[in-house]
XYZ file of C-alpha atoms in Angstrom:
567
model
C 71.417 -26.634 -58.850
C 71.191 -30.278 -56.803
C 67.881 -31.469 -55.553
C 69.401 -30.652 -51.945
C 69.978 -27.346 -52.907
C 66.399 -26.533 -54.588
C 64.887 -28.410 -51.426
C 66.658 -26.058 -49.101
C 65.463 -22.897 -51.367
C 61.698 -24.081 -51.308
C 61.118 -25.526 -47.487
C 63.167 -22.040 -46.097
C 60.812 -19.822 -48.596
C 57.736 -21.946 -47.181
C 58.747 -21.910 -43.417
C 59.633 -18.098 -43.586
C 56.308 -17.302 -44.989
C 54.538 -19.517 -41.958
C 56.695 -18.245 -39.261
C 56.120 -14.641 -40.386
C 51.976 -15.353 -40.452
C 52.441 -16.397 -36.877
C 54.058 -13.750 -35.713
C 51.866 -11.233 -37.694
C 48.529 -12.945 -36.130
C 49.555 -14.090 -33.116
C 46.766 -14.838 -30.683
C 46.141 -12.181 -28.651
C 43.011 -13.362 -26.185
C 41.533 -17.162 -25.885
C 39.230 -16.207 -28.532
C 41.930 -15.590 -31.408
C 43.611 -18.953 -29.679
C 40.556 -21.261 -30.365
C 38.368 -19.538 -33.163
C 40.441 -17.103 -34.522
C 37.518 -14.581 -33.439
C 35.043 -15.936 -35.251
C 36.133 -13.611 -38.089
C 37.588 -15.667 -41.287
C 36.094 -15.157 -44.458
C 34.689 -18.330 -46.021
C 36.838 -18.838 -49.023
C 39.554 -18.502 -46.586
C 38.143 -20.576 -44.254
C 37.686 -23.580 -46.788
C 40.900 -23.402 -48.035
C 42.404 -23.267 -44.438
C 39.693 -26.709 -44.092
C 40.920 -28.395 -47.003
C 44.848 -27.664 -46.241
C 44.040 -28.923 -42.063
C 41.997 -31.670 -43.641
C 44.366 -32.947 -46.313
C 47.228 -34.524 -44.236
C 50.228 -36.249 -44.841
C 47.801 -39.351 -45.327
C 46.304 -37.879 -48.163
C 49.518 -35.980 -49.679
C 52.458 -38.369 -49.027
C 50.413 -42.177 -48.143
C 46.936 -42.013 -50.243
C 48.397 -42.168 -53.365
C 51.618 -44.783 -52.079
C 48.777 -47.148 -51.067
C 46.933 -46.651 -54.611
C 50.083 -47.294 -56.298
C 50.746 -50.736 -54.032
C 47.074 -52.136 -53.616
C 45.444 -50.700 -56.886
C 41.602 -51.645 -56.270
C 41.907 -52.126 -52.458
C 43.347 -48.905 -51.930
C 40.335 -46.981 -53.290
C 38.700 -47.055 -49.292
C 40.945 -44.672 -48.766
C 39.970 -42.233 -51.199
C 35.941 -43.058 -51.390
C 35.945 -43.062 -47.325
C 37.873 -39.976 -46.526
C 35.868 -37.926 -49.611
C 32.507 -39.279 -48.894
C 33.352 -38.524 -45.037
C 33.673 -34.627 -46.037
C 30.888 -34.830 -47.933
C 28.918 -36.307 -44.531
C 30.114 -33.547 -42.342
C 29.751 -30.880 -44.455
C 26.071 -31.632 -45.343
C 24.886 -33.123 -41.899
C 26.940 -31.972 -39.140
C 28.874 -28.394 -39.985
C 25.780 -25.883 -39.929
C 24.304 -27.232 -36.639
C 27.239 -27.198 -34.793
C 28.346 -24.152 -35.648
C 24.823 -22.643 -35.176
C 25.486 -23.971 -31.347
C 27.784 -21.714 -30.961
C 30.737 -23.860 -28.614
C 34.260 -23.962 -29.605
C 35.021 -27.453 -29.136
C 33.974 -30.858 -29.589
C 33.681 -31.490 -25.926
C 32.346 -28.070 -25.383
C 29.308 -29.424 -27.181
C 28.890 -32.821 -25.629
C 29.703 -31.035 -21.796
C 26.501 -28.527 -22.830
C 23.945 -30.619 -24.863
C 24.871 -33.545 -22.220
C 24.386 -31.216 -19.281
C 27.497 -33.405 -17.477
C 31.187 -32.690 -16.613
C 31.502 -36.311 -16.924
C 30.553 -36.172 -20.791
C 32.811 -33.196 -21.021
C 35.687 -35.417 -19.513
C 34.787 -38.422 -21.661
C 34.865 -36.572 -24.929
C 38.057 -34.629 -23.716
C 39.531 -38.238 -22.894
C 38.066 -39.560 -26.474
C 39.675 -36.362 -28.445
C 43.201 -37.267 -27.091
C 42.847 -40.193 -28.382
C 41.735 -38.940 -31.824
C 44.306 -36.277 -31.913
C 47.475 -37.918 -30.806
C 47.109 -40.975 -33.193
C 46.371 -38.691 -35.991
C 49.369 -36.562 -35.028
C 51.657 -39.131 -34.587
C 51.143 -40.064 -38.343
C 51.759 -36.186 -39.179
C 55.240 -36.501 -37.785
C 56.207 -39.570 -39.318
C 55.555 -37.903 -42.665
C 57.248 -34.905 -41.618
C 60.525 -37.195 -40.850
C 59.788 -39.347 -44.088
C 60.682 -36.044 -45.998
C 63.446 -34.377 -44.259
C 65.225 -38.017 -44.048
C 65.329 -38.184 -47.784
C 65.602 -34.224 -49.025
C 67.635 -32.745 -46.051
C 69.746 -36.690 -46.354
C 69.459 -37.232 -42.025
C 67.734 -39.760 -40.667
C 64.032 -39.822 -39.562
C 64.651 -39.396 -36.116
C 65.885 -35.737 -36.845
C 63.594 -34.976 -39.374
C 60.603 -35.536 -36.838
C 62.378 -33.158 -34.159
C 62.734 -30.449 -36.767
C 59.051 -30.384 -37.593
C 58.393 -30.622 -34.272
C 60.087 -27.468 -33.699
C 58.301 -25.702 -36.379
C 54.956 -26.627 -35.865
C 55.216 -25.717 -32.308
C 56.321 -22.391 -33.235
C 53.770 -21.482 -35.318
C 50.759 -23.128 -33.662
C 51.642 -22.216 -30.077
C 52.307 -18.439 -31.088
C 49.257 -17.940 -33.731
C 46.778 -20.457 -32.178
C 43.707 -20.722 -34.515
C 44.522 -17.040 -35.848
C 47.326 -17.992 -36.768
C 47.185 -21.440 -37.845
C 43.988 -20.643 -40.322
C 46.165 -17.930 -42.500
C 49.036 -20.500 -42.341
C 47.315 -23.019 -43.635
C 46.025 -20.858 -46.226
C 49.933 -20.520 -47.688
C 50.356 -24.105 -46.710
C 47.213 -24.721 -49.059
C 48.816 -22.739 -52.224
C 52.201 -25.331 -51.442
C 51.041 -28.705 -51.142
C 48.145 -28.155 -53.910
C 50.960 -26.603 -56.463
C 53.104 -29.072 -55.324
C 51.245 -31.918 -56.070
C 50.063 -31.083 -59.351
C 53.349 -30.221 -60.991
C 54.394 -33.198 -61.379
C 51.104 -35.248 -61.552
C 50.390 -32.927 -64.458
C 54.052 -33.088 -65.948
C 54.275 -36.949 -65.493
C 50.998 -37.012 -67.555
C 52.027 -35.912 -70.227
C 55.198 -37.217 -70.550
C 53.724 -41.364 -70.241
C 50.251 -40.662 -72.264
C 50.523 -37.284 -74.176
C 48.062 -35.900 -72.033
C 48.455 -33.049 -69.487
C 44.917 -33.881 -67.680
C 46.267 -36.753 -65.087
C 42.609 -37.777 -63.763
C 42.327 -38.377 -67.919
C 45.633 -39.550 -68.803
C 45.986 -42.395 -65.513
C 43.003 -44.208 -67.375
C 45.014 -45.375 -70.627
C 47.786 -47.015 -67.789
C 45.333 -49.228 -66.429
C 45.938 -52.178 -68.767
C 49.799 -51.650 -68.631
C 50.100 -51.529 -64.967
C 47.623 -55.244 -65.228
C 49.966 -56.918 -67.183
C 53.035 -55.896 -65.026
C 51.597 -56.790 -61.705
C 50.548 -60.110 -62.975
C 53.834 -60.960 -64.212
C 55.250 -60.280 -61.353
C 53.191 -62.800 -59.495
C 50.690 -60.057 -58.060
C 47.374 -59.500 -58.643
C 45.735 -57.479 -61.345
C 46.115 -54.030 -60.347
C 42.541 -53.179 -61.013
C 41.477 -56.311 -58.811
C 41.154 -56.411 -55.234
C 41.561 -58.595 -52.681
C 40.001 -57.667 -49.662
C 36.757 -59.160 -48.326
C 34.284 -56.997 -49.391
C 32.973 -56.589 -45.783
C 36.147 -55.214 -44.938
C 35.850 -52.754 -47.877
C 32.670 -51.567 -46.851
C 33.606 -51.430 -42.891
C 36.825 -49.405 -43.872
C 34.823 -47.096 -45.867
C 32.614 -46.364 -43.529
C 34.816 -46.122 -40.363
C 36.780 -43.577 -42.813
C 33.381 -41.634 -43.395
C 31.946 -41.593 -39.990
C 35.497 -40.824 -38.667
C 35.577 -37.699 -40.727
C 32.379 -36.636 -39.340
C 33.813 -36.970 -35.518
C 37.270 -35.331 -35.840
C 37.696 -32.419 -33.836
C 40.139 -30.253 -35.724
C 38.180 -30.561 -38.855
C 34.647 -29.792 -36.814
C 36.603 -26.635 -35.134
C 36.966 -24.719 -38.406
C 33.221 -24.211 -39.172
C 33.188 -21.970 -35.591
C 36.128 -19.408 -37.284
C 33.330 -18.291 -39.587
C 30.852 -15.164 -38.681
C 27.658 -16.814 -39.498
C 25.969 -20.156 -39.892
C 25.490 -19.463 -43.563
C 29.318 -19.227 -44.105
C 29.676 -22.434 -42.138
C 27.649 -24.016 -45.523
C 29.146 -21.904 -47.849
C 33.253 -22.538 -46.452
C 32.208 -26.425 -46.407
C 31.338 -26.307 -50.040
C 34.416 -24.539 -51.036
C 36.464 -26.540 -48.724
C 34.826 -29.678 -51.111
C 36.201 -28.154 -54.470
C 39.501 -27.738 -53.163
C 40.034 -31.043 -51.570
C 38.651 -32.674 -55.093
C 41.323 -31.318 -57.057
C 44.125 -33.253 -54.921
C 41.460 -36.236 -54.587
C 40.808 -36.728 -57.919
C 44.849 -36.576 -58.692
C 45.647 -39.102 -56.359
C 44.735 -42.273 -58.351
C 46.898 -41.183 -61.332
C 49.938 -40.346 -59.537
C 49.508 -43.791 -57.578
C 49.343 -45.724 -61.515
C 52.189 -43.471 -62.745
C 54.827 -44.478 -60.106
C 53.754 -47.628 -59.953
C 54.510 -48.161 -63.885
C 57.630 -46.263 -63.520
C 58.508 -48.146 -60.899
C 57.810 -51.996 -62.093
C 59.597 -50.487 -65.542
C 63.057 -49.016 -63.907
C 63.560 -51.055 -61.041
C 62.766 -55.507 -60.928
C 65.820 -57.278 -62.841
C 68.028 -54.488 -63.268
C 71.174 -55.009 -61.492
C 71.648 -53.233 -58.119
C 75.200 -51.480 -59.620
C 73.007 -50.769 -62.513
C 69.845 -49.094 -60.198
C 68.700 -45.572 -60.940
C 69.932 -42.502 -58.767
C 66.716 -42.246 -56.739
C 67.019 -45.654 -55.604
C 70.472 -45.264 -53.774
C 69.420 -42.274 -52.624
C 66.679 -43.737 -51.095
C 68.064 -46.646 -49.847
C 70.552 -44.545 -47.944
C 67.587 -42.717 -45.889
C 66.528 -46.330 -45.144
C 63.386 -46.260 -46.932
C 64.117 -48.811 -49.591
C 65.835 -52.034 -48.548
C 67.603 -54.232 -50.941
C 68.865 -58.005 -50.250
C 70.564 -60.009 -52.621
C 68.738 -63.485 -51.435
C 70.489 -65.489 -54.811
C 73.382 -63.454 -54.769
C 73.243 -62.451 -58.528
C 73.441 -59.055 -58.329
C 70.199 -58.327 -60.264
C 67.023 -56.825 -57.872
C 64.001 -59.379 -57.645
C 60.687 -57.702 -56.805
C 57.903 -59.975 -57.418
C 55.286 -61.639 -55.027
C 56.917 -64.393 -53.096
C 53.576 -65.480 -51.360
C 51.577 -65.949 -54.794
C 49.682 -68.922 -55.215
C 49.987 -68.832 -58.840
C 51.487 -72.542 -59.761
C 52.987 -71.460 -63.458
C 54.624 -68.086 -61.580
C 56.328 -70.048 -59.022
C 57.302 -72.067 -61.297
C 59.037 -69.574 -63.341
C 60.483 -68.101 -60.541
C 61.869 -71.597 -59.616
C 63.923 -71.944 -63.174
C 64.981 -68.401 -62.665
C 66.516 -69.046 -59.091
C 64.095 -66.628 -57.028
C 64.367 -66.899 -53.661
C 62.163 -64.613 -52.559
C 61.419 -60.930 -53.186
C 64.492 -58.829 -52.237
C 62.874 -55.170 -51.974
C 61.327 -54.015 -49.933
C 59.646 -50.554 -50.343
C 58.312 -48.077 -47.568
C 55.049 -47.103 -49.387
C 55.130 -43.269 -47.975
C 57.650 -42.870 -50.660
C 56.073 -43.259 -53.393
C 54.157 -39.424 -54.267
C 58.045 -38.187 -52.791
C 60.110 -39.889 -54.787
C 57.514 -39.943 -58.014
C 59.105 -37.023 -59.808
C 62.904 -38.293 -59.288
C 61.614 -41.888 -60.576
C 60.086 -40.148 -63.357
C 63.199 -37.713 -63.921
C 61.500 -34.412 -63.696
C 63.948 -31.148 -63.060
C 65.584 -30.894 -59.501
C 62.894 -27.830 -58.799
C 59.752 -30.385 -59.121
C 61.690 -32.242 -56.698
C 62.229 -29.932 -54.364
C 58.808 -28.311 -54.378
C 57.652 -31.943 -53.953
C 59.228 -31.827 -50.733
C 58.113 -28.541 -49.744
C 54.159 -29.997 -50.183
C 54.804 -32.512 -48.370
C 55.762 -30.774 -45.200
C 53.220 -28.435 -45.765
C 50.604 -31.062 -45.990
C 51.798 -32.865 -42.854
C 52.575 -29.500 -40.556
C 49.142 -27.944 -41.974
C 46.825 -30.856 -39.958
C 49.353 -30.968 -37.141
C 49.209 -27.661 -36.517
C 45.278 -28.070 -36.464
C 45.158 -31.226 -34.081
C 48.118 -29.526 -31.564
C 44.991 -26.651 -30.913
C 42.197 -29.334 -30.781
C 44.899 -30.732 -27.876
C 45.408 -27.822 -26.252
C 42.069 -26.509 -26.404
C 40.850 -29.814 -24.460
C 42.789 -29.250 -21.921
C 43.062 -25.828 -21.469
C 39.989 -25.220 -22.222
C 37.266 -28.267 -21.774
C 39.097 -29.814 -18.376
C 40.713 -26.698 -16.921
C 38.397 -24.232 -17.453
C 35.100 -25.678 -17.644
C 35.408 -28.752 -15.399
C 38.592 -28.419 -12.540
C 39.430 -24.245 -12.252
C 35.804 -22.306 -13.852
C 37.590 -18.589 -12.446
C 40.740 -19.412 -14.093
C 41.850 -16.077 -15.865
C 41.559 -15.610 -19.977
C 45.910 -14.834 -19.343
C 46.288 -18.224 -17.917
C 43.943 -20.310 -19.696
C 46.136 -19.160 -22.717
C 48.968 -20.045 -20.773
C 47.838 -23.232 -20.092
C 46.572 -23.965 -24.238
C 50.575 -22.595 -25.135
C 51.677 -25.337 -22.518
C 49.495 -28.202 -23.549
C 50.216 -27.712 -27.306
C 53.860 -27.943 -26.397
C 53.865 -31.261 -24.507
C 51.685 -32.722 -27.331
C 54.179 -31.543 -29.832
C 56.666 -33.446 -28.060
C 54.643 -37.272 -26.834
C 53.202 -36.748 -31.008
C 56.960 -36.495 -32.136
C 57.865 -39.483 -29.885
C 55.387 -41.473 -31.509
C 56.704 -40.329 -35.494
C 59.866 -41.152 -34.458
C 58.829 -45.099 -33.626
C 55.187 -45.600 -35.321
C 52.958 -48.618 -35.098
C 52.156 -48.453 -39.691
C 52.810 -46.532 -42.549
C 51.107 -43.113 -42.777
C 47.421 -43.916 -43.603
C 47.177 -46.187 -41.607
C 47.755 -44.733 -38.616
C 45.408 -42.388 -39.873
C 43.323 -44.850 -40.405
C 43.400 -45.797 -36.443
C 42.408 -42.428 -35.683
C 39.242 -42.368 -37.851
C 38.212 -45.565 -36.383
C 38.487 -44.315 -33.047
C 36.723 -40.630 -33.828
C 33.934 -43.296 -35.689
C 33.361 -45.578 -32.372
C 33.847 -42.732 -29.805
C 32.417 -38.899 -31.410
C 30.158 -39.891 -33.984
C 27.019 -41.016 -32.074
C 26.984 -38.523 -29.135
C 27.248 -36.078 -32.177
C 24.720 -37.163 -34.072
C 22.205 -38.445 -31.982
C 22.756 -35.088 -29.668
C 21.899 -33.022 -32.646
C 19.041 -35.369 -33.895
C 17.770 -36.813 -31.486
C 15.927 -35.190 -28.146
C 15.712 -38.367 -26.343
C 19.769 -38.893 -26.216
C 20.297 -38.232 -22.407
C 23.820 -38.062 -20.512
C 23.567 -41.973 -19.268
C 23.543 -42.848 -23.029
C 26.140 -40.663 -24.462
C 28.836 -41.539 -21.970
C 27.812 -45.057 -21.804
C 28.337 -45.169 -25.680
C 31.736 -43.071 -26.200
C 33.680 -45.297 -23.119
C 32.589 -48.909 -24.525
C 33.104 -48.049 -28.507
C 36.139 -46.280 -27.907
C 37.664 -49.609 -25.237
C 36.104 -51.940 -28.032
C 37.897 -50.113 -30.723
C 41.202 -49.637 -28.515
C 40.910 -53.096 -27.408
C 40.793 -54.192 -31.107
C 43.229 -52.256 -32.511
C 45.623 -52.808 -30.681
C 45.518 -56.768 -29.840
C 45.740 -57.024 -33.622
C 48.361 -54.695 -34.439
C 50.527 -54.880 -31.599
C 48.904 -58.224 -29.174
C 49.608 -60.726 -32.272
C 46.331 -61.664 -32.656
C 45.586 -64.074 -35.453
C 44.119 -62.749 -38.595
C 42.357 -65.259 -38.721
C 40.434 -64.224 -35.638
C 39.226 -60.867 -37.367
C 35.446 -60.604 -36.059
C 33.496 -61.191 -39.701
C 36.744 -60.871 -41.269
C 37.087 -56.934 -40.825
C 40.571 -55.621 -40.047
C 41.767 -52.893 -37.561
C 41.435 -50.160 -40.094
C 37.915 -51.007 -40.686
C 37.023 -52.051 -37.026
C 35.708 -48.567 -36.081
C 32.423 -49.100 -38.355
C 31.802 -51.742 -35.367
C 32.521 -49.368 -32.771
C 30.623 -46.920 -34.034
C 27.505 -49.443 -34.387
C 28.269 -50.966 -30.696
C 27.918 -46.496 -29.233
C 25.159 -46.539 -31.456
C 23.123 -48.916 -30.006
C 24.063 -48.713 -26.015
C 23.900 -45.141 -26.500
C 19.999 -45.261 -27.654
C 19.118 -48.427 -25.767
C 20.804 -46.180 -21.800
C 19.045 -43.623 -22.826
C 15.578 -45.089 -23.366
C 16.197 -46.593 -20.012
C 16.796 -43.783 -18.095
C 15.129 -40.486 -17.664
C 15.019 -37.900 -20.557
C 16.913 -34.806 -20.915
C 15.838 -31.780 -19.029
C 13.433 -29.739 -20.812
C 15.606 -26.955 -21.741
C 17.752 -29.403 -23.068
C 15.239 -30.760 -25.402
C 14.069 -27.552 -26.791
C 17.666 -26.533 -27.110
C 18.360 -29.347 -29.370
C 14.552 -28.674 -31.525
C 16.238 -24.679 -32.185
C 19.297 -25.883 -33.892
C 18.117 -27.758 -36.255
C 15.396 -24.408 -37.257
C 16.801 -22.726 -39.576
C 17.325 -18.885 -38.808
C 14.883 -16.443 -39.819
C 11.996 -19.276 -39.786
C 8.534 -18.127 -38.922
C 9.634 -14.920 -39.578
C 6.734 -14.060 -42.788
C 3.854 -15.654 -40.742
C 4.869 -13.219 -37.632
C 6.288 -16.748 -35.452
């Protein structure tokens, strides 16, 4: 059978089994919409975490960034694991034992303000429809190449699905989804990681195999005019700001924080986090292999081979405008190698050869897609590649459309404009929200600002300036009072904003990057700017009511305290 035909067999099997969860666990009150009752088990709980946690960023980008910047690529993998790590540990158990549904639920209550409700509903828009957005872009990215139509089509048929399933099953249904869509992309992605293994080191373990590449994949790079794929070249400022704007991030976004209220108790809020953690490592700790293997296979199959001459994959490709190709010399033979190097015996080679200038160009969301074709594994690996990646992508979209619709149906309408709405229209009003976000998010996948990750990227800076310090300091800190909170989340999130986007789409200078940190990174900064207006407002103003201040002291005591001693 083709790879069309095997693609076609594994996305209908996947989207079946999602569309039939839905409809068997549709939401049937606000509480199945938001929390799913408050009723999943915790091994079901972390694997619905790890499948709403681990996007399209982390299936279909993480490891296409590896592949392309080797050492500089890593912030992507140390920030968003360490960033788990940080929520699970210091944030998941107190916020669940709060008891609100939402993000902006908590800040509304521990800031005793509408305003701070409004704020964070504001800030988790923000959050959600830039994360989205990169959600649909990888949705399009696979449908463009598997189903062969262009992007634009693949977007609106995700969109379709991921508004079925989401608006009908709301949390309910979205946490047993994401269960199956767990079992796809995880299977998915270690087919072929394992198989590819194997077949370029004799050894099935890819975290063990990637290791004896290394020195290979140097010596390529290099003669190709690029750096030494184990080197970086980042400032290491900007390594350490993108790290940490990808760790505090984690700790601030709302559709991951949502999942630890699904669980019955505060101790299954610890004990889902943890086994969330194991099954986010085993795609984590893949990632770096599969980005070495395709880049070898790559830099082997594709620079000086003639374009009549390319392999299968790269037509194929090419023709769902992915991979570009221009003849610059007009010989015929396909010249990827790094025109800006400022290596004097490379350029000089690629002088005497008649180089002028690299002639590929190479979307790098392609790469963990079209890794099995490259590496010529079976039409089935390729197929079920495909299904993973929608499955990755649809799994976190799904969870950010209710993290939409629950801030507006449920944060604004109910608890700030219309309190006596009804529990029938409130739902109306989350099904109605989720489908208007569906449709801006797919407008956005359809003509994005960057790659995958790094749109993602944008979206962890922004949870990092805007969530992050009303979280933190509201949970440990007593003195935190409205003034500060809101003061903090509007002027990180404009800085951030501001930042982002006069460098991305303004044309600012590089060379103007404040201490040489980029827009993916720039959040850290945010995050520090909150950080201190938020403590420096609220030392300035009057503290928190009392009740307040005690109500912060009892979440952080654990339960059953003082319970020998009679207390």
């Amino acid at each position: 059978m083709t790879v069309l035909t095997w693609t076609l067999i594994m996305v209908g099997i996947s989207f079946a089994i999602y569309i039939g969860i839905a409809i068997w666990s549709r939401a049937k009150s606000t509480k199945d919409f938001y929390v799913a009752s408050g009723g999943v088990p915790p091994i079901i709980n972390g694997m619905a975490t790890a499948a709403d946690w681990m996007s399209a960023a982390s299936f279909i980008s993480m490891a296409g960034i590896i592949s392309f910047a080797g050492y500089d690529g890593s912030v992507y993998l140390m920030g968003w694991t360490g960033g788990y790590v940080l929520l699970a540990l210091l944030l998941a158990p107190y916020l669940r034992k709060f008891g609100k549904f939402t993000v902006p639920d908590f800040i509304g209550t521990r800031y005793y303000s509408q305003t701070a409700r409004v704020v964070a509903v504001i800030c988790a828009l923000f959050v959600s429809f830039t994360y989205i957005s990169g959600q649909m872009r990888g949705v399009g990215i696979v449908f463009a190449r598997f189903l062969e139509i262009d992007v634009t089509k693949g977007v609106i048929i995700g969109m379709a699905i991921v508004f079925f399933y989401a608006v009908m099953g709301g949390m309910k249904g979205i946490t047993y989804t994401q269960v199956a869509q767990y079992c796809v992309l995880i299977f998915a992605f270690m087919v072929p990681a394992i198989f590819i293994s194997f077949q370029m080191t004799g050894n099935p373990v890819p975290q063990l195999g990637f290791g004896q590449m290394l020195d290979k994949l140097d010596g390529l790079s290099t003669e190709l005019g690029f750096a030494a794929y184990t080197n970086g070249s980042k400032p290491m400022i900007d390594v350490i700001a993108i790290t940490a704007a990808l760790m505090i991030g984690t700790a601030g976004l709302p559709h991951v924080i949502v999942r630890f209220f699904t669980v019955p108790k505060v101790r299954d809020a610890r004990s889902s986090a943890g086994w969330a953690l194991l099954f986010i490592a085993i795609l984590y700790t893949t990632a770096p292999a599969i980005g070495v293997f395709v880049r070898t296979n790559l830099l082997q199959t594709v620079p000086n081979s003639t374009y009549s001459e390319a392999p299968a994959w790269f037509k194929k490709w090419e023709k769902a405008d992915l991979i570009k190709f221009e003849d610059k010399n007009g010989d015929g033979l396909i010249q990827y190698y790094n025109d800006k190097s400022k290596d004097a015996d490379f350029l000089a080679v690629a002088e005497q050869k008649n180089w002028k200038g690299n002639e590929l160009s190479i979307d790098r969301d392609i790469m963990v897609l079209a890794n099995p074709e490259i590496a010529g594994l079976p039409a089935w690996v390729i197929g079920l590649v495909a299904a993973g990646g929608l499955a990755a992508a649809l799994s976190t979209a799904a969870g950010l459309l209710l993290v939409i619709s629950s801030a507006i149906s449920h944060d604004l309408l109910k608890n700030a404009i219309k309190p006596d709405i009804s529990e029938k229209n409130e739902l109306l009003a989350a099904r109605v929200a989720a489908g208007v976000a569906v449709l801006l998010a797919g407008l956005i996948g359809i003509y994005p600002p960057d790659f995958v990750a790094a749109i993602v990227a944008f979206a962890f800076g922004l949870a990092a300036s805007s969530f992050f310090p009303a979280i933190i300091l509201g949970i440990f800190d007593k003195r935190t009072n409205k003034q500060g909170a809101i003061s903090g989340m509007v002027i990180g999130l404009l800085f951030t904003v501001v930042y982002i986007v006069g460098f991305k789409f303004g044309g600012w200078s590089e060379k103007n990057y404040l201490f040489g940190i980029s827009p993916e990174g720039i959040g850290t900064i945010g995050m520090l700017v909150n950080m201190v207006i938020t403590i420096t407002v609220s030392r300035l103003t009057p503290p928190p009511p009392e009740h307040i201040q005690h109500l912060v002291e009892d979440i952080r005591i654990p339960l059953g305290a003082g319970e020998a001693s009679g207390h």
